[in-house]
JSON list of C-alpha atoms in Angstrom, two decimals:
[
{"chain": "A", "resi": 1, "resn": "MET", "atom": "CA", "xyz": [-117.83, 56.56, 64.36]},
{"chain": "A", "resi": 2, "resn": "MET", "atom": "CA", "xyz": [-120.33, 56.96, 67.16]},
{"chain": "A", "resi": 3, "resn": "THR", "atom": "CA", "xyz": [-119.57, 53.66, 68.88]},
{"chain": "A", "resi": 4, "resn": "LEU", "atom": "CA", "xyz": [-117.91, 55.46, 71.80]},
{"chain": "A", "resi": 5, "resn": "ALA", "atom": "CA", "xyz": [-121.35, 56.62, 72.87]},
{"chain": "A", "resi": 6, "resn": "LEU", "atom": "CA", "xyz": [-122.22, 52.97, 73.46]},
{"chain": "A", "resi": 7, "resn": "VAL", "atom": "CA", "xyz": [-119.71, 52.54, 76.26]},
{"chain": "A", "resi": 8, "resn": "PHE", "atom": "CA", "xyz": [-121.23, 51.97, 79.68]},
{"chain": "A", "resi": 9, "resn": "LEU", "atom": "CA", "xyz": [-119.58, 53.98, 82.43]},
{"chain": "A", "resi": 10, "resn": "LEU", "atom": "CA", "xyz": [-120.61, 54.20, 86.10]},
{"chain": "A", "resi": 11, "resn": "ALA", "atom": "CA", "xyz": [-119.65, 56.65, 88.81]},
{"chain": "A", "resi": 12, "resn": "ALA", "atom": "CA", "xyz": [-119.46, 56.22, 92.58]},
{"chain": "A", "resi": 13, "resn": "VAL", "atom": "CA", "xyz": [-120.00, 58.36, 95.66]},
{"chain": "A", "resi": 14, "resn": "ASP", "atom": "CA", "xyz": [-119.75, 57.62, 99.38]},
{"chain": "A", "resi": 15, "resn": "ALA", "atom": "CA", "xyz": [-122.80, 55.77, 100.69]},
{"chain": "A", "resi": 16, "resn": "GLY", "atom": "CA", "xyz": [-123.79, 53.56, 103.58]},
{"chain": "A", "resi": 17, "resn": "ALA", "atom": "CA", "xyz": [-124.71, 50.43, 101.64]},
{"chain": "A", "resi": 18, "resn": "SER", "atom": "CA", "xyz": [-124.25, 46.95, 103.09]},
{"chain": "A", "resi": 19, "resn": "PRO", "atom": "CA", "xyz": [-120.74, 45.47, 102.83]},
{"chain": "A", "resi": 20, "resn": "VAL", "atom": "CA", "xyz": [-119.95, 42.76, 100.33]},
{"chain": "A", "resi": 21, "resn": "SER", "atom": "CA", "xyz": [-119.50, 39.38, 102.01]},
{"chain": "A", "resi": 22, "resn": "ALA", "atom": "CA", "xyz": [-116.41, 38.20, 100.13]},
{"chain": "A", "resi": 23, "resn": "LYS", "atom": "CA", "xyz": [-113.38, 40.08, 98.88]},
{"chain": "A", "resi": 24, "resn": "PRO", "atom": "CA", "xyz": [-111.59, 39.17, 95.65]},
{"chain": "A", "resi": 25, "resn": "GLY", "atom": "CA", "xyz": [-109.38, 36.17, 96.22]},
{"chain": "A", "resi": 26, "resn": "GLU", "atom": "CA", "xyz": [-111.17, 35.20, 99.45]},
{"chain": "A", "resi": 27, "resn": "GLY", "atom": "CA", "xyz": [-113.77, 32.86, 98.04]},
{"chain": "A", "resi": 28, "resn": "ARG", "atom": "CA", "xyz": [-116.97, 33.20, 96.06]},
{"chain": "A", "resi": 29, "resn": "VAL", "atom": "CA", "xyz": [-117.82, 36.82, 95.25]},
{"chain": "A", "resi": 30, "resn": "ASP", "atom": "CA", "xyz": [-121.34, 37.93, 96.14]},
{"chain": "A", "resi": 31, "resn": "VAL", "atom": "CA", "xyz": [-122.14, 39.32, 92.70]},
{"chain": "A", "resi": 32, "resn": "PRO", "atom": "CA", "xyz": [-125.62, 40.68, 93.56]},
{"chain": "A", "resi": 33, "resn": "ALA", "atom": "CA", "xyz": [-124.11, 42.59, 96.50]},
{"chain": "A", "resi": 34, "resn": "VAL", "atom": "CA", "xyz": [-121.38, 44.10, 94.33]},
{"chain": "A", "resi": 35, "resn": "ILE", "atom": "CA", "xyz": [-123.89, 45.15, 91.69]},
{"chain": "A", "resi": 36, "resn": "ALA", "atom": "CA", "xyz": [-126.16, 46.62, 94.36]},
{"chain": "A", "resi": 37, "resn": "ARG", "atom": "CA", "xyz": [-123.31, 48.74, 95.69]},
{"chain": "A", "resi": 38, "resn": "VAL", "atom": "CA", "xyz": [-122.38, 49.98, 92.22]},
{"chain": "A", "resi": 39, "resn": "GLN", "atom": "CA", "xyz": [-126.02, 50.72, 91.38]},
{"chain": "A", "resi": 40, "resn": "THR", "atom": "CA", "xyz": [-126.64, 52.55, 94.66]},
{"chain": "A", "resi": 41, "resn": "LEU", "atom": "CA", "xyz": [-123.52, 54.64, 94.33]},
{"chain": "A", "resi": 42, "resn": "TYR", "atom": "CA", "xyz": [-124.25, 55.56, 90.73]},
{"chain": "A", "resi": 43, "resn": "ASP", "atom": "CA", "xyz": [-127.84, 56.48, 91.54]},
{"chain": "A", "resi": 44, "resn": "GLN", "atom": "CA", "xyz": [-126.57, 59.09, 93.99]},
{"chain": "A", "resi": 45, "resn": "ALA", "atom": "CA", "xyz": [-124.26, 60.77, 91.50]},
{"chain": "A", "resi": 46, "resn": "LYS", "atom": "CA", "xyz": [-125.70, 63.88, 89.84]},
{"chain": "A", "resi": 47, "resn": "ASP", "atom": "CA", "xyz": [-122.59, 64.46, 87.76]},
{"chain": "A", "resi": 48, "resn": "PHE", "atom": "CA", "xyz": [-119.24, 62.79, 87.22]},
{"chain": "A", "resi": 49, "resn": "ARG", "atom": "CA", "xyz": [-115.98, 63.45, 85.45]},
{"chain": "A", "resi": 50, "resn": "ALA", "atom": "CA", "xyz": [-112.78, 61.46, 84.99]},
{"chain": "A", "resi": 51, "resn": "HIS", "atom": "CA", "xyz": [-109.68, 61.06, 82.89]},
{"chain": "A", "resi": 52, "resn": "PHE", "atom": "CA", "xyz": [-109.80, 58.11, 80.51]},
{"chain": "A", "resi": 53, "resn": "SER", "atom": "CA", "xyz": [-107.36, 56.11, 78.45]},
{"chain": "A", "resi": 54, "resn": "GLN", "atom": "CA", "xyz": [-108.67, 53.90, 75.66]},
{"chain": "A", "resi": 55, "resn": "LYS", "atom": "CA", "xyz": [-107.15, 50.96, 73.84]},
{"chain": "A", "resi": 56, "resn": "TYR", "atom": "CA", "xyz": [-109.09, 49.73, 70.81]},
{"chain": "A", "resi": 57, "resn": "SER", "atom": "CA", "xyz": [-107.89, 46.37, 69.45]},
{"chain": "A", "resi": 58, "resn": "ARG", "atom": "CA", "xyz": [-109.08, 45.27, 66.00]},
{"chain": "A", "resi": 59, "resn": "ALA", "atom": "CA", "xyz": [-109.41, 41.49, 65.85]},
{"chain": "A", "resi": 60, "resn": "VAL", "atom": "CA", "xyz": [-108.87, 40.90, 62.13]},
{"chain": "A", "resi": 61, "resn": "VAL", "atom": "CA", "xyz": [-105.86, 43.12, 61.46]},
{"chain": "A", "resi": 62, "resn": "GLY", "atom": "CA", "xyz": [-104.37, 42.99, 64.94]},
{"chain": "A", "resi": 63, "resn": "ARG", "atom": "CA", "xyz": [-104.01, 46.77, 65.08]},
{"chain": "A", "resi": 64, "resn": "VAL", "atom": "CA", "xyz": [-104.25, 48.67, 68.37]},
{"chain": "A", "resi": 65, "resn": "THR", "atom": "CA", "xyz": [-105.24, 52.34, 68.69]},
{"chain": "A", "resi": 66, "resn": "VAL", "atom": "CA", "xyz": [-104.47, 54.19, 71.94]},
{"chain": "A", "resi": 67, "resn": "SER", "atom": "CA", "xyz": [-106.33, 57.38, 72.90]},
{"chain": "A", "resi": 68, "resn": "SER", "atom": "CA", "xyz": [-106.95, 59.51, 75.98]},
{"chain": "A", "resi": 69, "resn": "GLY", "atom": "CA", "xyz": [-108.91, 62.48, 77.26]},
{"chain": "A", "resi": 70, "resn": "GLU", "atom": "CA", "xyz": [-111.61, 63.52, 79.73]},
{"chain": "A", "resi": 71, "resn": "VAL", "atom": "CA", "xyz": [-115.20, 62.35, 80.07]},
{"chain": "A", "resi": 72, "resn": "VAL", "atom": "CA", "xyz": [-118.03, 64.21, 81.81]},
{"chain": "A", "resi": 73, "resn": "PHE", "atom": "CA", "xyz": [-121.55, 63.00, 82.60]},
{"chain": "A", "resi": 74, "resn": "LYS", "atom": "CA", "xyz": [-124.49, 64.90, 84.03]},
{"chain": "A", "resi": 75, "resn": "LYS", "atom": "CA", "xyz": [-127.99, 63.65, 84.64]},
{"chain": "A", "resi": 76, "resn": "PRO", "atom": "CA", "xyz": [-130.34, 63.52, 82.92]},
{"chain": "A", "resi": 77, "resn": "GLY", "atom": "CA", "xyz": [-128.87, 62.04, 79.77]},
{"chain": "A", "resi": 78, "resn": "ARG", "atom": "CA", "xyz": [-125.89, 64.29, 79.10]},
{"chain": "A", "resi": 79, "resn": "MET", "atom": "CA", "xyz": [-122.30, 63.27, 78.43]},
{"chain": "A", "resi": 80, "resn": "ARG", "atom": "CA", "xyz": [-119.20, 64.66, 76.79]},
{"chain": "A", "resi": 81, "resn": "TRP", "atom": "CA", "xyz": [-115.99, 62.89, 75.74]},
{"chain": "A", "resi": 82, "resn": "ASP", "atom": "CA", "xyz": [-113.13, 65.24, 74.90]},
{"chain": "A", "resi": 83, "resn": "TYR", "atom": "CA", "xyz": [-110.23, 63.42, 73.25]},
{"chain": "A", "resi": 84, "resn": "THR", "atom": "CA", "xyz": [-106.83, 65.09, 73.49]},
{"chain": "A", "resi": 85, "resn": "GLN", "atom": "CA", "xyz": [-104.62, 62.25, 72.18]},
{"chain": "A", "resi": 86, "resn": "PRO", "atom": "CA", "xyz": [-103.73, 61.30, 69.50]},
{"chain": "A", "resi": 87, "resn": "GLU", "atom": "CA", "xyz": [-105.87, 64.15, 68.10]},
{"chain": "A", "resi": 88, "resn": "ALA", "atom": "CA", "xyz": [-108.74, 66.34, 69.23]},
{"chain": "A", "resi": 89, "resn": "ARG", "atom": "CA", "xyz": [-112.25, 64.86, 68.91]},
{"chain": "A", "resi": 90, "resn": "MET", "atom": "CA", "xyz": [-115.49, 65.33, 70.80]},
{"chain": "A", "resi": 91, "resn": "PHE", "atom": "CA", "xyz": [-118.48, 63.09, 71.45]},
{"chain": "A", "resi": 92, "resn": "LEU", "atom": "CA", "xyz": [-121.45, 64.89, 72.99]},
{"chain": "A", "resi": 93, "resn": "SER", "atom": "CA", "xyz": [-124.95, 63.95, 74.11]},
{"chain": "A", "resi": 94, "resn": "THR", "atom": "CA", "xyz": [-127.19, 66.92, 74.87]},
{"chain": "A", "resi": 95, "resn": "GLY", "atom": "CA", "xyz": [-129.93, 64.62, 76.10]},
{"chain": "A", "resi": 96, "resn": "GLN", "atom": "CA", "xyz": [-131.71, 64.90, 72.74]},
{"chain": "A", "resi": 97, "resn": "VAL", "atom": "CA", "xyz": [-128.92, 64.82, 70.16]},
{"chain": "A", "resi": 98, "resn": "LEU", "atom": "CA", "xyz": [-125.66, 62.91, 69.75]},
{"chain": "A", "resi": 99, "resn": "TRP", "atom": "CA", "xyz": [-122.74, 64.76, 68.16]},
{"chain": "A", "resi": 100, "resn": "LEU", "atom": "CA", "xyz": [-119.35, 63.63, 66.92]},
{"chain": "A", "resi": 101, "resn": "TYR", "atom": "CA", "xyz": [-117.04, 66.54, 66.08]},
{"chain": "A", "resi": 102, "resn": "GLU", "atom": "CA", "xyz": [-113.74, 66.03, 64.25]},
{"chain": "A", "resi": 103, "resn": "PRO", "atom": "CA", "xyz": [-111.92, 69.39, 64.02]},
{"chain": "A", "resi": 104, "resn": "SER", "atom": "CA", "xyz": [-109.08, 68.04, 61.87]},
{"chain": "A", "resi": 105, "resn": "GLU", "atom": "CA", "xyz": [-111.60, 66.85, 59.27]},
{"chain": "A", "resi": 106, "resn": "LYS", "atom": "CA", "xyz": [-113.77, 69.97, 59.59]},
{"chain": "A", "resi": 107, "resn": "GLN", "atom": "CA", "xyz": [-116.87, 67.84, 59.97]},
{"chain": "A", "resi": 108, "resn": "ALA", "atom": "CA", "xyz": [-119.49, 66.90, 62.54]},
{"chain": "A", "resi": 109, "resn": "PHE", "atom": "CA", "xyz": [-121.96, 64.00, 62.67]},
{"chain": "A", "resi": 110, "resn": "LYS", "atom": "CA", "xyz": [-125.39, 64.49, 64.22]},
{"chain": "A", "resi": 111, "resn": "GLN", "atom": "CA", "xyz": [-127.99, 61.94, 65.29]},
{"chain": "A", "resi": 112, "resn": "ASP", "atom": "CA", "xyz": [-131.31, 62.23, 67.09]},
{"chain": "A", "resi": 113, "resn": "LEU", "atom": "CA", "xyz": [-130.98, 60.35, 70.37]},
{"chain": "A", "resi": 114, "resn": "LYS", "atom": "CA", "xyz": [-134.53, 59.00, 70.00]},
{"chain": "A", "resi": 115, "resn": "THR", "atom": "CA", "xyz": [-133.71, 57.26, 66.73]},
{"chain": "A", "resi": 116, "resn": "SER", "atom": "CA", "xyz": [-130.20, 56.05, 67.60]},
{"chain": "A", "resi": 117, "resn": "GLN", "atom": "CA", "xyz": [-129.84, 52.36, 68.37]},
{"chain": "A", "resi": 118, "resn": "LEU", "atom": "CA", "xyz": [-128.13, 52.63, 71.74]},
{"chain": "A", "resi": 119, "resn": "PRO", "atom": "CA", "xyz": [-127.72, 49.63, 74.03]},
{"chain": "A", "resi": 120, "resn": "ALA", "atom": "CA", "xyz": [-129.48, 49.18, 77.35]},
{"chain": "A", "resi": 121, "resn": "ALA", "atom": "CA", "xyz": [-126.21, 49.98, 79.08]},
{"chain": "A", "resi": 122, "resn": "LEU", "atom": "CA", "xyz": [-126.37, 53.58, 77.90]},
{"chain": "A", "resi": 123, "resn": "ALA", "atom": "CA", "xyz": [-130.05, 53.80, 78.83]},
{"chain": "A", "resi": 124, "resn": "PHE", "atom": "CA", "xyz": [-129.05, 52.78, 82.34]},
{"chain": "A", "resi": 125, "resn": "LEU", "atom": "CA", "xyz": [-126.36, 55.42, 82.39]},
{"chain": "A", "resi": 126, "resn": "MET", "atom": "CA", "xyz": [-129.02, 57.99, 81.55]},
{"chain": "A", "resi": 127, "resn": "GLY", "atom": "CA", "xyz": [-131.13, 56.88, 84.50]},
{"chain": "A", "resi": 128, "resn": "LYS", "atom": "CA", "xyz": [-133.63, 54.77, 82.59]},
{"chain": "A", "resi": 129, "resn": "GLY", "atom": "CA", "xyz": [-132.99, 51.25, 83.84]},
{"chain": "A", "resi": 130, "resn": "ARG", "atom": "CA", "xyz": [-131.25, 48.85, 86.18]},
{"chain": "A", "resi": 131, "resn": "ILE", "atom": "CA", "xyz": [-128.22, 46.79, 85.31]},
{"chain": "A", "resi": 132, "resn": "THR", "atom": "CA", "xyz": [-129.75, 43.46, 86.38]},
{"chain": "A", "resi": 133, "resn": "ASP", "atom": "CA", "xyz": [-132.85, 44.07, 84.26]},
{"chain": "A", "resi": 134, "resn": "GLU", "atom": "CA", "xyz": [-130.78, 44.05, 81.08]},
{"chain": "A", "resi": 135, "resn": "PHE", "atom": "CA", "xyz": [-127.74, 41.89, 81.83]},
{"chain": "A", "resi": 136, "resn": "ASP", "atom": "CA", "xyz": [-126.85, 38.52, 83.27]},
{"chain": "A", "resi": 137, "resn": "VAL", "atom": "CA", "xyz": [-123.93, 39.28, 85.60]},
{"chain": "A", "resi": 138, "resn": "THR", "atom": "CA", "xyz": [-121.35, 36.77, 86.82]},
{"chain": "A", "resi": 139, "resn": "ALA", "atom": "CA", "xyz": [-117.92, 36.92, 88.43]},
{"chain": "A", "resi": 140, "resn": "SER", "atom": "CA", "xyz": [-115.11, 36.84, 85.88]},
{"chain": "A", "resi": 141, "resn": "ALA", "atom": "CA", "xyz": [-111.76, 35.07, 86.28]},
{"chain": "A", "resi": 142, "resn": "ASP", "atom": "CA", "xyz": [-110.14, 37.17, 83.54]},
{"chain": "A", "resi": 143, "resn": "THR", "atom": "CA", "xyz": [-106.98, 38.49, 85.21]},
{"chain": "A", "resi": 144, "resn": "ARG", "atom": "CA", "xyz": [-105.82, 40.44, 82.14]},
{"chain": "A", "resi": 145, "resn": "TYR", "atom": "CA", "xyz": [-107.63, 43.47, 83.50]},
{"chain": "A", "resi": 146, "resn": "GLY", "atom": "CA", "xyz": [-107.54, 45.24, 86.84]},
{"chain": "A", "resi": 147, "resn": "ARG", "atom": "CA", "xyz": [-105.57, 44.58, 90.01]},
{"chain": "A", "resi": 148, "resn": "PRO", "atom": "CA", "xyz": [-105.63, 41.42, 92.15]},
{"chain": "A", "resi": 149, "resn": "GLU", "atom": "CA", "xyz": [-107.83, 43.15, 94.73]},
{"chain": "A", "resi": 150, "resn": "ASP", "atom": "CA", "xyz": [-110.46, 44.31, 92.21]},
{"chain": "A", "resi": 151, "resn": "TYR", "atom": "CA", "xyz": [-113.80, 42.68, 91.45]},
{"chain": "A", "resi": 152, "resn": "ARG", "atom": "CA", "xyz": [-114.27, 41.58, 87.85]},
{"chain": "A", "resi": 153, "resn": "LEU", "atom": "CA", "xyz": [-117.83, 41.28, 86.59]},
{"chain": "A", "resi": 154, "resn": "ALA", "atom": "CA", "xyz": [-118.88, 39.78, 83.26]},
{"chain": "A", "resi": 155, "resn": "LEU", "atom": "CA", "xyz": [-122.06, 41.27, 81.77]},
{"chain": "A", "resi": 156, "resn": "ARG", "atom": "CA", "xyz": [-123.92, 39.56, 78.97]},
{"chain": "A", "resi": 157, "resn": "PRO", "atom": "CA", "xyz": [-127.07, 41.13, 77.51]},
{"chain": "A", "resi": 158, "resn": "LYS", "atom": "CA", "xyz": [-130.24, 39.14, 78.13]},
{"chain": "A", "resi": 159, "resn": "GLN", "atom": "CA", "xyz": [-131.34, 40.03, 74.61]},
{"chain": "A", "resi": 160, "resn": "PRO", "atom": "CA", "xyz": [-128.87, 39.72, 71.70]},
{"chain": "A", "resi": 161, "resn": "GLN", "atom": "CA", "xyz": [-127.37, 43.05, 70.65]},
{"chain": "A", "resi": 162, "resn": "SER", "atom": "CA", "xyz": [-126.08, 43.98, 67.21]},
{"chain": "A", "resi": 163, "resn": "THR", "atom": "CA", "xyz": [-123.49, 46.43, 68.54]},
{"chain": "A", "resi": 164, "resn": "TYR", "atom": "CA", "xyz": [-121.73, 44.38, 71.20]},
{"chain": "A", "resi": 165, "resn": "LYS", "atom": "CA", "xyz": [-121.41, 40.86, 72.61]},
{"chain": "A", "resi": 166, "resn": "SER", "atom": "CA", "xyz": [-120.22, 41.32, 76.18]},
{"chain": "A", "resi": 167, "resn": "ILE", "atom": "CA", "xyz": [-118.96, 43.83, 78.73]},
{"chain": "A", "resi": 168, "resn": "LEU", "atom": "CA", "xyz": [-116.44, 43.37, 81.54]},
{"chain": "A", "resi": 169, "resn": "PHE", "atom": "CA", "xyz": [-116.37, 45.72, 84.53]},
{"chain": "A", "resi": 170, "resn": "VAL", "atom": "CA", "xyz": [-113.39, 46.05, 86.84]},
{"chain": "A", "resi": 171, "resn": "VAL", "atom": "CA", "xyz": [-114.77, 47.37, 90.14]},
{"chain": "A", "resi": 172, "resn": "ASP", "atom": "CA", "xyz": [-112.70, 48.87, 92.95]},
{"chain": "A", "resi": 173, "resn": "ALA", "atom": "CA", "xyz": [-113.28, 46.61, 95.98]},
{"chain": "A", "resi": 174, "resn": "ARG", "atom": "CA", "xyz": [-113.21, 49.51, 98.43]},
{"chain": "A", "resi": 175, "resn": "GLU", "atom": "CA", "xyz": [-114.84, 52.45, 96.66]},
{"chain": "A", "resi": 176, "resn": "PHE", "atom": "CA", "xyz": [-116.99, 50.51, 94.15]},
{"chain": "A", "resi": 177, "resn": "THR", "atom": "CA", "xyz": [-116.03, 52.74, 91.27]},
{"chain": "A", "resi": 178, "resn": "VAL", "atom": "CA", "xyz": [-115.84, 51.09, 87.88]},
{"chain": "A", "resi": 179, "resn": "ARG", "atom": "CA", "xyz": [-112.12, 51.50, 87.18]},
{"chain": "A", "resi": 180, "resn": "GLU", "atom": "CA", "xyz": [-112.12, 49.74, 83.82]},
{"chain": "A", "resi": 181, "resn": "SER", "atom": "CA", "xyz": [-114.68, 48.70, 81.22]},
{"chain": "A", "resi": 182, "resn": "VAL", "atom": "CA", "xyz": [-114.02, 46.26, 78.39]},
{"chain": "A", "resi": 183, "resn": "LEU", "atom": "CA", "xyz": [-116.53, 46.02, 75.56]},
{"chain": "A", "resi": 184, "resn": "VAL", "atom": "CA", "xyz": [-116.29, 43.20, 73.00]},
{"chain": "A", "resi": 185, "resn": "ASP", "atom": "CA", "xyz": [-118.28, 43.64, 69.79]},
{"chain": "A", "resi": 186, "resn": "GLN", "atom": "CA", "xyz": [-119.71, 41.00, 67.47]},
{"chain": "A", "resi": 187, "resn": "GLN", "atom": "CA", "xyz": [-116.55, 40.98, 65.34]},
{"chain": "A", "resi": 188, "resn": "GLY", "atom": "CA", "xyz": [-114.30, 40.33, 68.33]},
{"chain": "A", "resi": 189, "resn": "ASN", "atom": "CA", "xyz": [-112.90, 43.87, 68.48]},
{"chain": "A", "resi": 190, "resn": "VAL", "atom": "CA", "xyz": [-112.05, 44.94, 72.04]},
{"chain": "A", "resi": 191, "resn": "ASN", "atom": "CA", "xyz": [-112.66, 48.46, 73.40]},
{"chain": "A", "resi": 192, "resn": "HIS", "atom": "CA", "xyz": [-110.83, 48.84, 76.73]},
{"chain": "A", "resi": 193, "resn": "PHE", "atom": "CA", "xyz": [-111.21, 51.94, 78.91]},
{"chain": "A", "resi": 194, "resn": "VAL", "atom": "CA", "xyz": [-109.31, 52.78, 82.09]},
{"chain": "A", "resi": 195, "resn": "PHE", "atom": "CA", "xyz": [-110.69, 55.60, 84.26]},
{"chain": "A", "resi": 196, "resn": "SER", "atom": "CA", "xyz": [-108.83, 57.71, 86.83]},
{"chain": "A", "resi": 197, "resn": "ASP", "atom": "CA", "xyz": [-109.02, 61.02, 88.70]},
{"chain": "A", "resi": 198, "resn": "PHE", "atom": "CA", "xyz": [-112.70, 60.61, 89.52]},
{"chain": "A", "resi": 199, "resn": "LYS", "atom": "CA", "xyz": [-114.63, 63.71, 90.55]},
{"chain": "A", "resi": 200, "resn": "ILE", "atom": "CA", "xyz": [-118.22, 63.33, 91.72]},
{"chain": "A", "resi": 201, "resn": "ASN", "atom": "CA", "xyz": [-120.98, 65.93, 92.15]},
{"chain": "A", "resi": 202, "resn": "THR", "atom": "CA", "xyz": [-118.87, 68.96, 91.27]},
{"chain": "A", "resi": 203, "resn": "ARG", "atom": "CA", "xyz": [-121.80, 70.96, 89.86]},
{"chain": "A", "resi": 204, "resn": "VAL", "atom": "CA", "xyz": [-120.80, 70.59, 86.24]},
{"chain": "A", "resi": 205, "resn": "PRO", "atom": "CA", "xyz": [-122.32, 73.56, 84.35]},
{"chain": "A", "resi": 206, "resn": "ASP", "atom": "CA", "xyz": [-125.11, 72.87, 81.86]},
{"chain": "A", "resi": 207, "resn": "ALA", "atom": "CA", "xyz": [-123.30, 75.03, 79.31]},
{"chain": "A", "resi": 208, "resn": "LEU", "atom": "CA", "xyz": [-120.71, 72.27, 78.86]},
{"chain": "A", "resi": 209, "resn": "PHE", "atom": "CA", "xyz": [-123.35, 70.25, 77.01]},
{"chain": "A", "resi": 210, "resn": "ARG", "atom": "CA", "xyz": [-124.50, 73.01, 74.67]},
{"chain": "A", "resi": 211, "resn": "TRP", "atom": "CA", "xyz": [-122.65, 73.09, 71.36]},
{"chain": "A", "resi": 212, "resn": "SER", "atom": "CA", "xyz": [-123.09, 74.40, 67.82]},
{"chain": "A", "resi": 213, "resn": "PRO", "atom": "CA", "xyz": [-120.86, 73.57, 64.85]},
{"chain": "A", "resi": 214, "resn": "PRO", "atom": "CA", "xyz": [-118.34, 76.34, 64.10]},
{"chain": "A", "resi": 215, "resn": "ALA", "atom": "CA", "xyz": [-118.52, 78.20, 60.82]},
{"chain": "A", "resi": 216, "resn": "GLY", "atom": "CA", "xyz": [-117.22, 76.20, 57.87]},
{"chain": "A", "resi": 217, "resn": "ILE", "atom": "CA", "xyz": [-117.87, 72.79, 59.44]},
{"chain": "A", "resi": 218, "resn": "ARG", "atom": "CA", "xyz": [-119.67, 70.21, 57.29]},
{"chain": "A", "resi": 219, "resn": "VAL", "atom": "CA", "xyz": [-122.56, 68.66, 59.23]},
{"chain": "A", "resi": 220, "resn": "VAL", "atom": "CA", "xyz": [-123.82, 65.16, 58.40]},
{"chain": "A", "resi": 221, "resn": "ASP", "atom": "CA", "xyz": [-127.21, 64.18, 59.81]},
{"chain": "A", "resi": 222, "resn": "THR", "atom": "CA", "xyz": [-126.90, 60.39, 60.14]},
{"chain": "A", "resi": 223, "resn": "GLY", "atom": "CA", "xyz": [-130.63, 60.08, 60.75]},
{"chain": "A", "resi": 224, "resn": "ASN", "atom": "CA", "xyz": [-131.30, 61.20, 57.18]},
{"chain": "A", "resi": 225, "resn": "LEU", "atom": "CA", "xyz": [-129.34, 59.09, 54.73]},
{"chain": "A", "resi": 226, "resn": "GLY", "atom": "CA", "xyz": [-127.89, 61.12, 51.91]},
{"chain": "A", "resi": 227, "resn": "LYS", "atom": "CA", "xyz": [-128.73, 64.44, 53.53]},
{"chain": "A", "resi": 228, "resn": "GLN", "atom": "CA", "xyz": [-125.81, 66.72, 54.36]},
{"chain": "A", "resi": 229, "resn": "ASP", "atom": "CA", "xyz": [-125.91, 70.29, 55.60]},
{"chain": "A", "resi": 230, "resn": "SER", "atom": "CA", "xyz": [-122.98, 72.58, 54.90]},
{"chain": "A", "resi": 231, "resn": "GLY", "atom": "CA", "xyz": [-121.09, 74.77, 57.38]},
{"chain": "A", "resi": 232, "resn": "GLY", "atom": "CA", "xyz": [-122.00, 77.52, 59.71]},
{"chain": "A", "resi": 233, "resn": "SER", "atom": "CA", "xyz": [-123.20, 77.73, 63.28]},
{"chain": "A", "resi": 234, "resn": "ARG", "atom": "CA", "xyz": [-126.59, 76.33, 64.04]}
]
C-alpha cells in the first residue's frame, strides 16, 4: 500500500543553466545536459506542490485504476499526497516516519523511514543523492507519453531493485519540469503520473507535515510484524 511513496518526482524553478544543444525532434538529445538542467532546477526548490492524476495499470488482470489529488514536497525529506478521487487517502512523510491513512477503512499504516526499503530515486528527492549516481539515463523513443516537443528520458537503476524495473520521465523542453513519470515494477505493472499546476517555493508551512491518527483509527506499525496499536490520537 505504500508504493506511492516510491515515486520519483522533481520540481523546477527559473535558473540560468546552460541551454540544451538539441530540441526534441531536431536530432540527438544531449541527455547529460537535460539531466543537469533538471538537477539544477530541483536543487533550487525548497518546496513544491502540484496537482496529479494517476493511472495504475495491472499487467496480469488488465485492470486500470485512475486517481487524482494534490502532492506537496518540502525539504528536507517531507512529502504529502492527498488523494481526492476516487476516495480520500493520504500518504505522508514527516522526514522520519511514513504514514498511509485510509479514512474510509478507519486505519493508518506507519513505517519508520530509516527501516523502509525506499529506492534511490526517493533518496534523491530528499536531497541525498544525484540522479546520475544511481541511474543509467538514455533518451527514450516511447511516444505514448508526453507531447511531441517534450524530452523523454529512460532511467534504469544501476543496481537491481526489488520494487521497480524502470522509470520514464517526460520533461518539459522549455521549463525543465518533469511533467510525467512512468514507473514499471518487476511484475510489469505501470504507474503513470501526470503533474500540472506547479507551484514552487511558496513557503509551505511545516504544520502540513505533522499528523496524528484521529480517535478510533486502527494503527498498524509495518515495521513490527504482528504488532497493531488500536485507535486514538498519538
